[in-house]
CSV table of C-alpha atoms and ligand atoms in Angstrom, one decimal:
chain,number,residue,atom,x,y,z
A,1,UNK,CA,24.9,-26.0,19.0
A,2,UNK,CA,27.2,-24.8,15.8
A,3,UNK,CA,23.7,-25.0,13.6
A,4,UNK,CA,22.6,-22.7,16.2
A,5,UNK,CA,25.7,-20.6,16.0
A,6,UNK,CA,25.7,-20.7,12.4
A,7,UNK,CA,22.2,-19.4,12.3
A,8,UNK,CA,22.3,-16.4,14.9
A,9,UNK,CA,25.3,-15.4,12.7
A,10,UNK,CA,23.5,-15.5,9.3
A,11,UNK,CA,20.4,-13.8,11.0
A,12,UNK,CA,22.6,-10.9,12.1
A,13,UNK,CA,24.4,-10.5,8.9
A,14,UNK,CA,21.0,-10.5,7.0
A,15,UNK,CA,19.1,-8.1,9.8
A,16,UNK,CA,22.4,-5.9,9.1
A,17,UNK,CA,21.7,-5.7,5.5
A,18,UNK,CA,18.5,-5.1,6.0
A,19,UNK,CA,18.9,-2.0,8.0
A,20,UNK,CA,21.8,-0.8,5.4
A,21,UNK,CA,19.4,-1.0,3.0
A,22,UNK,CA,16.6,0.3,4.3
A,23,UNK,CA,18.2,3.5,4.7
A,24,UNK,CA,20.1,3.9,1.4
A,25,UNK,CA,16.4,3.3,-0.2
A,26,UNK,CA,14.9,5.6,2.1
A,27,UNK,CA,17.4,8.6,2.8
A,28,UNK,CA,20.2,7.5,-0.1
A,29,UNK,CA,22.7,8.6,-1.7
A,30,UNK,CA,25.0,8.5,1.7
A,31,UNK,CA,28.4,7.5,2.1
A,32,UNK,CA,29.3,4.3,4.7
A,33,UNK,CA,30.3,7.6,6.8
A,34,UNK,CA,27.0,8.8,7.3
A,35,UNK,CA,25.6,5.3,7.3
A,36,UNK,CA,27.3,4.5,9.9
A,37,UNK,CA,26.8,7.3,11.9
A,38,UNK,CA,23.2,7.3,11.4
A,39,UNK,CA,22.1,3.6,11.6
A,40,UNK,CA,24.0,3.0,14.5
A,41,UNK,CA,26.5,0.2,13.2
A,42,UNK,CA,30.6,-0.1,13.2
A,43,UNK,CA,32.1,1.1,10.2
A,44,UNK,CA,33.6,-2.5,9.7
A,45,UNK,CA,30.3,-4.0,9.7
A,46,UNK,CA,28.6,-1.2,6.9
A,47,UNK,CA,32.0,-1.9,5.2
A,48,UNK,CA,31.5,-5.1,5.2
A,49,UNK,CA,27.3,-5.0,4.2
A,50,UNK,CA,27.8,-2.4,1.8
A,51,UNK,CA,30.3,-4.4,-0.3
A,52,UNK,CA,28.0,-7.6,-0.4
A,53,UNK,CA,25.2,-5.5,-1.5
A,54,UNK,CA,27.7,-3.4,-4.3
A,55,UNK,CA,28.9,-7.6,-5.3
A,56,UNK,CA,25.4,-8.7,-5.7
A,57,UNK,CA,24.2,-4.9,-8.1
A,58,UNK,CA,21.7,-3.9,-6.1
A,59,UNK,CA,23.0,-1.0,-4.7
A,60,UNK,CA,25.8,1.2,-6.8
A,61,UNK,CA,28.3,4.3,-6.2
A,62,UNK,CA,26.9,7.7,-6.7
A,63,UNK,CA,29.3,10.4,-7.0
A,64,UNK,CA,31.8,11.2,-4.4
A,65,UNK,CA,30.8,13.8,-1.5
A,66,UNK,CA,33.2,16.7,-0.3
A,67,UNK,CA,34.3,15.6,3.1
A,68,UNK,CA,35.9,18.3,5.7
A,69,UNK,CA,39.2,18.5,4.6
A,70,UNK,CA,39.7,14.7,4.2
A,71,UNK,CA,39.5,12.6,1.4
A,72,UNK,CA,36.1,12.7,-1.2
A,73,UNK,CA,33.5,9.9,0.6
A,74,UNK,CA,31.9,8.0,-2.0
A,75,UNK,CA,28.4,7.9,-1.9
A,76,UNK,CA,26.1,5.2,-2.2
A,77,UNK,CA,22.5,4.5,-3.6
A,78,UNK,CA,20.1,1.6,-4.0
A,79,UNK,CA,20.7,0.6,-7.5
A,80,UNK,CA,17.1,1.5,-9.1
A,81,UNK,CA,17.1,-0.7,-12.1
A,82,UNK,CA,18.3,-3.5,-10.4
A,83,UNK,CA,14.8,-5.4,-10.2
A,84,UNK,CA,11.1,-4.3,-11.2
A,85,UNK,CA,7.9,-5.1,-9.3
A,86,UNK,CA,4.8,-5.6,-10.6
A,87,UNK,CA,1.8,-3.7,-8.6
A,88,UNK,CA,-2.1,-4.9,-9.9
A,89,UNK,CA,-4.9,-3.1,-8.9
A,90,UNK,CA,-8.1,-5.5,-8.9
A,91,UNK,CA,-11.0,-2.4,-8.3
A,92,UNK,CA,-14.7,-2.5,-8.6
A,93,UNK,CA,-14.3,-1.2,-12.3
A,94,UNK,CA,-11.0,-2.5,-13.1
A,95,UNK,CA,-7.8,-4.3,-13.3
A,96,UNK,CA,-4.5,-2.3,-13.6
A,97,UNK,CA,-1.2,-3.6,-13.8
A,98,UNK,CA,1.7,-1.8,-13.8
A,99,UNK,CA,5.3,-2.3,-13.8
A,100,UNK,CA,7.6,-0.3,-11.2
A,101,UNK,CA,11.4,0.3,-11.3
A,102,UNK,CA,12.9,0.6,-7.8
A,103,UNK,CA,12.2,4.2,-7.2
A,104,UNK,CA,8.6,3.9,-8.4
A,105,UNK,CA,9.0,5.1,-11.8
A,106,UNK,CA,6.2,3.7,-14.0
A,107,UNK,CA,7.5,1.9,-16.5
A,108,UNK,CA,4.1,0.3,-18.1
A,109,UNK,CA,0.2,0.1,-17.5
A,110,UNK,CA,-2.2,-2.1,-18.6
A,111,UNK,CA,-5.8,-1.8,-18.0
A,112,UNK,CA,-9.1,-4.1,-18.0
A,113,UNK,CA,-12.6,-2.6,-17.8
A,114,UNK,CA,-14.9,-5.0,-15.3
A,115,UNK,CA,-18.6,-4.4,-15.3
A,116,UNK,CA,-19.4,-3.3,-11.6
A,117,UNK,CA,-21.9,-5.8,-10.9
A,118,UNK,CA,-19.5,-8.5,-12.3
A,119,UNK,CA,-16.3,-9.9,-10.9
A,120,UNK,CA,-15.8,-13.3,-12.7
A,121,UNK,CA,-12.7,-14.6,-10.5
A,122,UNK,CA,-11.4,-16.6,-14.1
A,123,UNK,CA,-11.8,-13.1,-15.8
A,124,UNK,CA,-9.6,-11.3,-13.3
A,125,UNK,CA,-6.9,-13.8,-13.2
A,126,UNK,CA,-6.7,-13.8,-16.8
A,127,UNK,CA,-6.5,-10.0,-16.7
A,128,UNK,CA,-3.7,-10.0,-14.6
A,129,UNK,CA,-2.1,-12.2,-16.0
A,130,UNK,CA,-2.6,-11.0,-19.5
A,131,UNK,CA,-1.8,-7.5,-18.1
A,132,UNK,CA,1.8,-8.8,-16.8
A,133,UNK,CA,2.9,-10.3,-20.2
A,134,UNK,CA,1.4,-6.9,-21.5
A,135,UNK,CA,3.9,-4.0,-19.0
A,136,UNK,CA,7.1,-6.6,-19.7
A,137,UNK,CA,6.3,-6.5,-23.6
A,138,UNK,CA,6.3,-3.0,-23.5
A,139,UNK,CA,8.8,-2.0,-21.1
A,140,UNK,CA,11.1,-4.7,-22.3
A,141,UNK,CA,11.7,-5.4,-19.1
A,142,UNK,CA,13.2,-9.3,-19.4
A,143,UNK,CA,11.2,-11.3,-16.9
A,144,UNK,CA,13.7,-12.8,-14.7
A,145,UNK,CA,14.5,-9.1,-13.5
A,146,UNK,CA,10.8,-9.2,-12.0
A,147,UNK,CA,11.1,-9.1,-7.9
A,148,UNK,CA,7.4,-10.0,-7.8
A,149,UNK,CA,4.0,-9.2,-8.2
A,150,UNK,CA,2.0,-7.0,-5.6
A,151,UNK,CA,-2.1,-7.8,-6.1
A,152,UNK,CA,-3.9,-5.2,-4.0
A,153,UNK,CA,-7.9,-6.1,-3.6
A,154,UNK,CA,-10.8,-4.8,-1.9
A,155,UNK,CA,-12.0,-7.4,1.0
A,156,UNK,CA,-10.0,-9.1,3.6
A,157,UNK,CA,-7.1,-11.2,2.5
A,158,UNK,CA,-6.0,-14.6,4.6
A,159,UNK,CA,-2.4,-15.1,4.7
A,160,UNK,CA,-1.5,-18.5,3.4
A,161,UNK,CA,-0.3,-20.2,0.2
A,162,UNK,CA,-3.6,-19.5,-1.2
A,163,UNK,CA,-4.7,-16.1,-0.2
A,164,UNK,CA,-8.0,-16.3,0.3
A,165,UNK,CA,-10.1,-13.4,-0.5
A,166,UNK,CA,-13.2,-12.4,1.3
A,167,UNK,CA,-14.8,-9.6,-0.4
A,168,UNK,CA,-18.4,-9.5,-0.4
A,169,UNK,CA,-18.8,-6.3,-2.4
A,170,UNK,CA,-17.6,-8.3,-5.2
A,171,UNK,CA,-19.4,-11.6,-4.6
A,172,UNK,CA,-16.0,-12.8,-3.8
A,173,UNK,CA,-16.2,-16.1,-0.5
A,174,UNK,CA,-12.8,-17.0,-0.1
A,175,UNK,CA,-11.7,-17.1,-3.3
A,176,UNK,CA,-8.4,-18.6,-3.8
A,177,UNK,CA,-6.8,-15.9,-5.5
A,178,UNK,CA,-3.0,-16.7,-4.6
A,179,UNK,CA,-3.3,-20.2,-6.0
A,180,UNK,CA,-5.1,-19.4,-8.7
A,181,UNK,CA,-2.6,-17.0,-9.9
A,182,UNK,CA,0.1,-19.7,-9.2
A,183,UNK,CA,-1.1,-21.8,-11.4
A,184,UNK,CA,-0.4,-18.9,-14.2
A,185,UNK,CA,3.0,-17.3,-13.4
A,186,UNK,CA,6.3,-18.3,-11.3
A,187,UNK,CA,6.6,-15.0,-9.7
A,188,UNK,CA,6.8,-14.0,-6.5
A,189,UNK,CA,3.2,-13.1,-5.1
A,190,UNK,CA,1.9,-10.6,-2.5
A,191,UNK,CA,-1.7,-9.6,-2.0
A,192,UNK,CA,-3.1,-7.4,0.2
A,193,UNK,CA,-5.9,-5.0,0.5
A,194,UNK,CA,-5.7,-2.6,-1.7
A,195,UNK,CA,-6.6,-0.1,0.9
A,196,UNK,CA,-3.9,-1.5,3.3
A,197,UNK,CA,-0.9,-1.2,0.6
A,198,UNK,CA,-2.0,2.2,-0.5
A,199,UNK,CA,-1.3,3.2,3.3
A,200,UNK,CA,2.2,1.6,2.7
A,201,UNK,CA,2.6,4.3,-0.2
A,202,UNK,CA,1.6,7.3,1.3
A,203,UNK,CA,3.7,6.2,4.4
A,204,UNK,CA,6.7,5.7,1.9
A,205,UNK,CA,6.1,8.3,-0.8
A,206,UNK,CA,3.3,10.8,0.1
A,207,UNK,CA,1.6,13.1,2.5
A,208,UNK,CA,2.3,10.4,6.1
A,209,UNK,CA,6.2,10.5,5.0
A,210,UNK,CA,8.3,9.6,7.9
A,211,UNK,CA,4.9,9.6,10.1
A,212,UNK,CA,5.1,6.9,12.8
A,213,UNK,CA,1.5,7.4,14.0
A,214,UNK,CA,-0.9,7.8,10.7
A,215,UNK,CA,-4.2,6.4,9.1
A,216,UNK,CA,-4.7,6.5,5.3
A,217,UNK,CA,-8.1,6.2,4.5
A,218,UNK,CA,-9.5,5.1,1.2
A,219,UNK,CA,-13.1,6.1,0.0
A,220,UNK,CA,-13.9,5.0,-2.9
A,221,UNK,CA,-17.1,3.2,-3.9
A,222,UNK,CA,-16.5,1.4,-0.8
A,223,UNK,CA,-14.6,2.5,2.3
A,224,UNK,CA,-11.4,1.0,4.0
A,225,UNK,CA,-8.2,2.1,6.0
A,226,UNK,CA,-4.6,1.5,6.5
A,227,UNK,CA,-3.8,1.8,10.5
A,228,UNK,CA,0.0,2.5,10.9
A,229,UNK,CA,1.2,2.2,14.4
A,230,UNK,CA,4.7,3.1,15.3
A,231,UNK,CA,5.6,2.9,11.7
A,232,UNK,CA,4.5,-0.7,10.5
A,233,UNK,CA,1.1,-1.5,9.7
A,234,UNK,CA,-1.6,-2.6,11.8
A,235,UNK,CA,-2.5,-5.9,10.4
A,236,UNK,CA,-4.5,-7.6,13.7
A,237,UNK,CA,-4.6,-11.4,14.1
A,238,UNK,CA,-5.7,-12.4,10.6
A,239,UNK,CA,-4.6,-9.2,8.3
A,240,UNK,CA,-8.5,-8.0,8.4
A,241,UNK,CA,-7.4,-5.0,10.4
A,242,UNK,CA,-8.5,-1.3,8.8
A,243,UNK,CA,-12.5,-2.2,8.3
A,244,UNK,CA,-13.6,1.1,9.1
A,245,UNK,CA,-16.3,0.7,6.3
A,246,UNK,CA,-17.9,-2.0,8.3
A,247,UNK,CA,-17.9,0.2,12.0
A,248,UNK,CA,-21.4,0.2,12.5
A,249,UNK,CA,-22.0,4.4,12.6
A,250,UNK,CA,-25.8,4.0,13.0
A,251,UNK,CA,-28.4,1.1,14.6
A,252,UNK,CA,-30.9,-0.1,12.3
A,253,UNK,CA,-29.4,2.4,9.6
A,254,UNK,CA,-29.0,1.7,6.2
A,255,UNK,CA,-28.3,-1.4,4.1
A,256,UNK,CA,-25.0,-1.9,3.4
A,257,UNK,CA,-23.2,-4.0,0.5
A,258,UNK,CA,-21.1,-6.3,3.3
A,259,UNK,CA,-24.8,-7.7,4.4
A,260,UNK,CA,-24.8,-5.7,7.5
A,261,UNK,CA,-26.9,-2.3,8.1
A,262,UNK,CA,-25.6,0.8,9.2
A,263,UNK,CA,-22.1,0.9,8.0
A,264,UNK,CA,-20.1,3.9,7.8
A,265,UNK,CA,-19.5,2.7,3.9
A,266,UNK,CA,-23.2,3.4,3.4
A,267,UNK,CA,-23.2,6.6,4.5
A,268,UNK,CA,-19.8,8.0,2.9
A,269,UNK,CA,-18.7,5.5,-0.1
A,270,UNK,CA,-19.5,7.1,-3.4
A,271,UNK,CA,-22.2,4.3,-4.1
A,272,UNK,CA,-23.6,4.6,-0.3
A,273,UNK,CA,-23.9,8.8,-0.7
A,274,UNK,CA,-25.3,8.3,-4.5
A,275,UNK,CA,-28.3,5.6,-3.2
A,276,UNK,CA,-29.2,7.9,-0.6
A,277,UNK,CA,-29.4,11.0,-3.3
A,278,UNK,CA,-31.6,8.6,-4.9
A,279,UNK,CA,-29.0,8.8,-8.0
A,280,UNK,CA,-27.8,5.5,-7.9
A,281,UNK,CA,-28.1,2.8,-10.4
A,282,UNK,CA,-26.0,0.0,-12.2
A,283,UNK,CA,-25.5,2.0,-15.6
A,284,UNK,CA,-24.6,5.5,-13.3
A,285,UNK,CA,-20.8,6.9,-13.7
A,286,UNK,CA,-19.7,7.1,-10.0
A,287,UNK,CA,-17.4,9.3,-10.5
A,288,UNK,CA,-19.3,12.2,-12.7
A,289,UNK,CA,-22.4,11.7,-10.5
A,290,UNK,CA,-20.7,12.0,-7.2
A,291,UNK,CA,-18.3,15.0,-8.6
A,292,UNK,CA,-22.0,17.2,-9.7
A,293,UNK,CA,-23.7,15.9,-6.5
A,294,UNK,CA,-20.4,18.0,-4.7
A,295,UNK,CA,-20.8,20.6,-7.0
A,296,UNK,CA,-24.7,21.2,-6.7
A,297,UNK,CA,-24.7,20.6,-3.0
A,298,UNK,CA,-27.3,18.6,-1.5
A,299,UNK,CA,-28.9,17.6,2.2
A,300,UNK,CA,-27.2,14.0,1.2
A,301,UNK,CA,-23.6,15.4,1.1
A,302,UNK,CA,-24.0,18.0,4.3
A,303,UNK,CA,-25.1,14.3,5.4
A,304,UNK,CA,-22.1,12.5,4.5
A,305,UNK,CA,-19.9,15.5,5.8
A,306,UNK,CA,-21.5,14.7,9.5
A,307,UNK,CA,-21.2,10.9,9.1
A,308,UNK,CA,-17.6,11.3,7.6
A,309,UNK,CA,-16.1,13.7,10.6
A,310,UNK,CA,-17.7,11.5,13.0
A,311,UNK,CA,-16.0,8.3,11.8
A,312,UNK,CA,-12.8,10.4,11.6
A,313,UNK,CA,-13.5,11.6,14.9
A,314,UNK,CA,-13.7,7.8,16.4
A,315,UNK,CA,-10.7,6.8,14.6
A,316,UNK,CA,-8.3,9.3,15.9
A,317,UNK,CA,-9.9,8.5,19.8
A,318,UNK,CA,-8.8,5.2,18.9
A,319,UNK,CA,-4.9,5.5,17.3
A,320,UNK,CA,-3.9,8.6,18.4
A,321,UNK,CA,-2.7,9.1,15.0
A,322,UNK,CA,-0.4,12.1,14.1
A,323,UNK,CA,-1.8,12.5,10.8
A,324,UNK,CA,-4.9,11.4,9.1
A,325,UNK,CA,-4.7,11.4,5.0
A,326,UNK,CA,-7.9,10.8,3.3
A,327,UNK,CA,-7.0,8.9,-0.5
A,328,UNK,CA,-9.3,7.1,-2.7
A,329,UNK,CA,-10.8,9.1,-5.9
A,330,UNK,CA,-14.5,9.8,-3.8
A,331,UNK,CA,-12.4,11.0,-0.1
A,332,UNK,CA,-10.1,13.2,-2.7
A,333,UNK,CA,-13.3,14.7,-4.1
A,334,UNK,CA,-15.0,15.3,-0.7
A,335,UNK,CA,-12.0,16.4,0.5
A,336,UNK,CA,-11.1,19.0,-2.4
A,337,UNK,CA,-14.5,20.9,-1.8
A,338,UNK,CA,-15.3,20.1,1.9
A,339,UNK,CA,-12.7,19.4,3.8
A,340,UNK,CA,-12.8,22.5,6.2
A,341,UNK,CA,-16.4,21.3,7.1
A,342,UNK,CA,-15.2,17.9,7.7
A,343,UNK,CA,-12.6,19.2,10.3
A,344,UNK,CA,-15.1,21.1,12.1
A,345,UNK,CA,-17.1,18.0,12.6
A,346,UNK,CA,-14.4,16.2,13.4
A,347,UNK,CA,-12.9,18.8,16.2
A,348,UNK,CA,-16.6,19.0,17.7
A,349,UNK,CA,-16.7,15.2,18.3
A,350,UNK,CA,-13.2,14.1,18.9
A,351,UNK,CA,-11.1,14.1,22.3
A,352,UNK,CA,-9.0,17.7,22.3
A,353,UNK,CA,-5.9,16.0,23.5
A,354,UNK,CA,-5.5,13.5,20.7
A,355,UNK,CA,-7.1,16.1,18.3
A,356,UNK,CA,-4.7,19.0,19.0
A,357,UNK,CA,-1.8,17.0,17.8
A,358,UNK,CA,-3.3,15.3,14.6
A,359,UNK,CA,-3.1,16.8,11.3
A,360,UNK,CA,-5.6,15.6,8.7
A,361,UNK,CA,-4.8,16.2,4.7
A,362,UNK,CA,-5.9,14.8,1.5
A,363,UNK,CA,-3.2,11.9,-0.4
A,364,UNK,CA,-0.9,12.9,-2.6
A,365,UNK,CA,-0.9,9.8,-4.4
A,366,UNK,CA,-3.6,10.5,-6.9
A,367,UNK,CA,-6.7,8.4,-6.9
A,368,UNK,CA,-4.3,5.7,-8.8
A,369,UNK,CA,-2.2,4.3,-6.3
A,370,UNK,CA,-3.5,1.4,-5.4
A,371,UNK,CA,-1.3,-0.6,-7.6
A,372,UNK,CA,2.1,1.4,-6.8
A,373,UNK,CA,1.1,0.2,-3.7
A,374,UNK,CA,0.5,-3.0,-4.4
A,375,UNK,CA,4.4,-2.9,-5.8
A,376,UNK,CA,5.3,-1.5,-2.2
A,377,UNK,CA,4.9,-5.3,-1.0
A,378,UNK,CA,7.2,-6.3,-3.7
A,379,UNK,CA,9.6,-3.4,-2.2
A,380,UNK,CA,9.1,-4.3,1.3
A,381,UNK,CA,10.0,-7.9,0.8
A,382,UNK,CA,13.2,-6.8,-0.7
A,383,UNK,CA,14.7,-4.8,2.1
A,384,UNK,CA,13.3,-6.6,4.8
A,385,UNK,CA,14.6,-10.3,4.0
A,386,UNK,CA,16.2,-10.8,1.5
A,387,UNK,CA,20.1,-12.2,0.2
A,388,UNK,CA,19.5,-10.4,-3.3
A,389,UNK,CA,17.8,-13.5,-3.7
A,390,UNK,CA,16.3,-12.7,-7.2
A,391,UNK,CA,17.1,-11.6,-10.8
A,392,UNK,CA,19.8,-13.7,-9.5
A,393,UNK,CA,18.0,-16.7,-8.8
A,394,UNK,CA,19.3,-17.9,-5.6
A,395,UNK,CA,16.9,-19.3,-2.2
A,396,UNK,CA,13.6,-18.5,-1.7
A,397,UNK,CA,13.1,-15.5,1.1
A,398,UNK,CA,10.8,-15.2,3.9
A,399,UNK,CA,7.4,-13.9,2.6
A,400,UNK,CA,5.1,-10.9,4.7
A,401,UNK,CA,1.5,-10.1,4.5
A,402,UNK,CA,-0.3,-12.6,1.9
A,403,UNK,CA,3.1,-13.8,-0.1
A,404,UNK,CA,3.6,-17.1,-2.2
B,501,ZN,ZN1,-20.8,-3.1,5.8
């Protein structure tokens, strides 16, 4: 009976910190005032939270704030070199690693070319874990300030202690990734889809700021998307949620590289739209190929513009989303030179009701973010749980998504 006590007390002091903290990182500087005022809680108890969070450095005073004809109110912030995350990017051609200060300033970047047609799972972990070494050395960034490290990858990621990856595009059959990282580096871990965490971003940072009802979607050489329902993101029963690349958008249709036939991602990924143009092979720069395939037009791309609206089109049926943001560097290069066709496709073969109220833009983000928002999960573990647990070293916190 007093464990239980003891506990519901702890749990509200730490769901109070959580929401205190929430908002100073999302709409600080404010003064305990205006916290108060706007989160909904006594001013004894953001008195009380505030000053635990000021004791343990991760939040600090910023300034003092006219008040109407009473005293200055102090104003607070979240204390943005308090702790770093790490965000990595494993991509078809790449591994990036970057290191993030609280407010998402890069601090370092390090970068390992992968052949396309060859993900060696030792060779990534070693990249990573090279790359980490690499961003602290140069940041000089001591490691113990490290929150964690946020892996975003394409493929579906099982949440347990060893993150399994499925990701058939790379070869990859639930490949331990978690543990095998593990073995390599005390810090916190967090991996998600890379797709999925770069729809935390754009949530957080971008175009779907303050959005409650969005989907970020990522075309790249493959295709995925982050679904966010009523703010949080729609993970489904085992974190696989956001397949759109594998929605079957035509029977008996083309090959695609998941096994299946007839995937959207055949018709609209950069490597999908460059096979059909009969452009593809293993040597081939995506990028450059796709960007004069754009530029010259081509029946292929008024192809993908159909095939692309349409999948919109059944994605916005389904959510109800209030904005759609289309990210990745081959839906930021359709997007830059076709997006008014895409809409019109999309209008002709959506619902009006759910269509007249959604908004569809390209990310802000840059075709880079996967790894800021693989540091996102870092971020998100930090205001959700957590008793400042680290730099300082104290318990271990309650982990989301994929974290070790
Ligand atoms: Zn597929």
């Amino acid at each position: 009976m007093f464990d239980a006590q003891q506990r519901t007390v702890r749990d509200l002091r730490r769901g109070n910190r959580a929401i205190v903290l929430r908002a100073l990182y999302f709409e600080g500087p404010a003064s305990r005032q205006e916290l108060s005022e706007t989160i909904g809680l006594s001013p004894a108890t953001v008195s009380n939270v505030t000053g635990d969070l000021l004791a343990s450095g991760i939040i600090v005073e910023a300034g003092l704030a006219d008040s109407d004809g009473g005293r200055p109110r102090v104003l607070l912030r979240v204390n943005t070199t308090h702790g770093y995350a790490v965000g990595v990017d494993v991509g078809e051609t790449h591994v990036r690693v970057e290191l993030f200060d609280l407010d998402m300033n890069r601090q370092a970047r390090a970068e390992y070319p992968l052949r396309p047609a060859g993900h060696d799972v030792d060779q990534v972990v070693r990249h990573i874990l090279a790359g980490i070494d690499v961003v602290l050395g140069e940041s000089g960034v001591p490691r113990e300030r490290v929150l964690g490290v946020g892996v975003g990858v394409p493929g579906v990621v099982e949440t347990g202690p060893d993150a399994l990856i499925h990701a058939p595009t790379l070869g990859w059959d639930a490949v331990p990734l978690g543990r095998l990282l593990r073995a390599g580096t005390d810090l916190p871990l967090f991996v998600d889809n890379g797709a999925t965490s770069m729809g935390q971003a754009e949530l957080w940072f971008g175009v779907g700021r303050r959005a409650r009802h969005a989907v970020v979607v990522l075309i790249g050489s493959g295709v995925g998307a982050s679904i966010i329902t009523d703010g949080a993101t729609y993970l489904g029963a085992n974190s696989s949620a956001g397949e759109w690349g594998h929605t079957k958008i035509m029977i008996g249709g083309h090959r695609c590289r998941c096994g299946g036939e007839g995937c959207l991602e055949a018709y609209v990924g950069a490597r999908g739209i460059l096979e059909r143009a009969g452009v593809w092979t293993e040597a081939v720069d995506e990028q450059a190929a796709l960007a004069a395939l754009v530029a010259a037009g081509s029946p292929v791309i008024d192809e993908t513009v159909t095939y692309l609206g349409v999948g919109l089109a059944n994605l916005i049926n389904l959510f109800n989303p209030e904005r759609i943001i289309i990210g990745g560097w081959a839906g930021v290069l359709l997007g830059e030179h076709l997006l008014t066709r895409i809409r019109k496709v999309v209008a002709d073969n959506c619902l009006a009701q759910p269509y007249k109220t959604v908004s569809i833009g390209l990310g802000r983000l840059g075709v880079d973010s996967v790894a800021l928002g693989a540091a996102t999960l870092v971020i998100e573990d930090l205001l959700q749980a957590n008793p400042a647990a680290r730099p300082n070293g104290a318990a271990p916190r309650p982990r989301n998504r994929a974290g070790i």
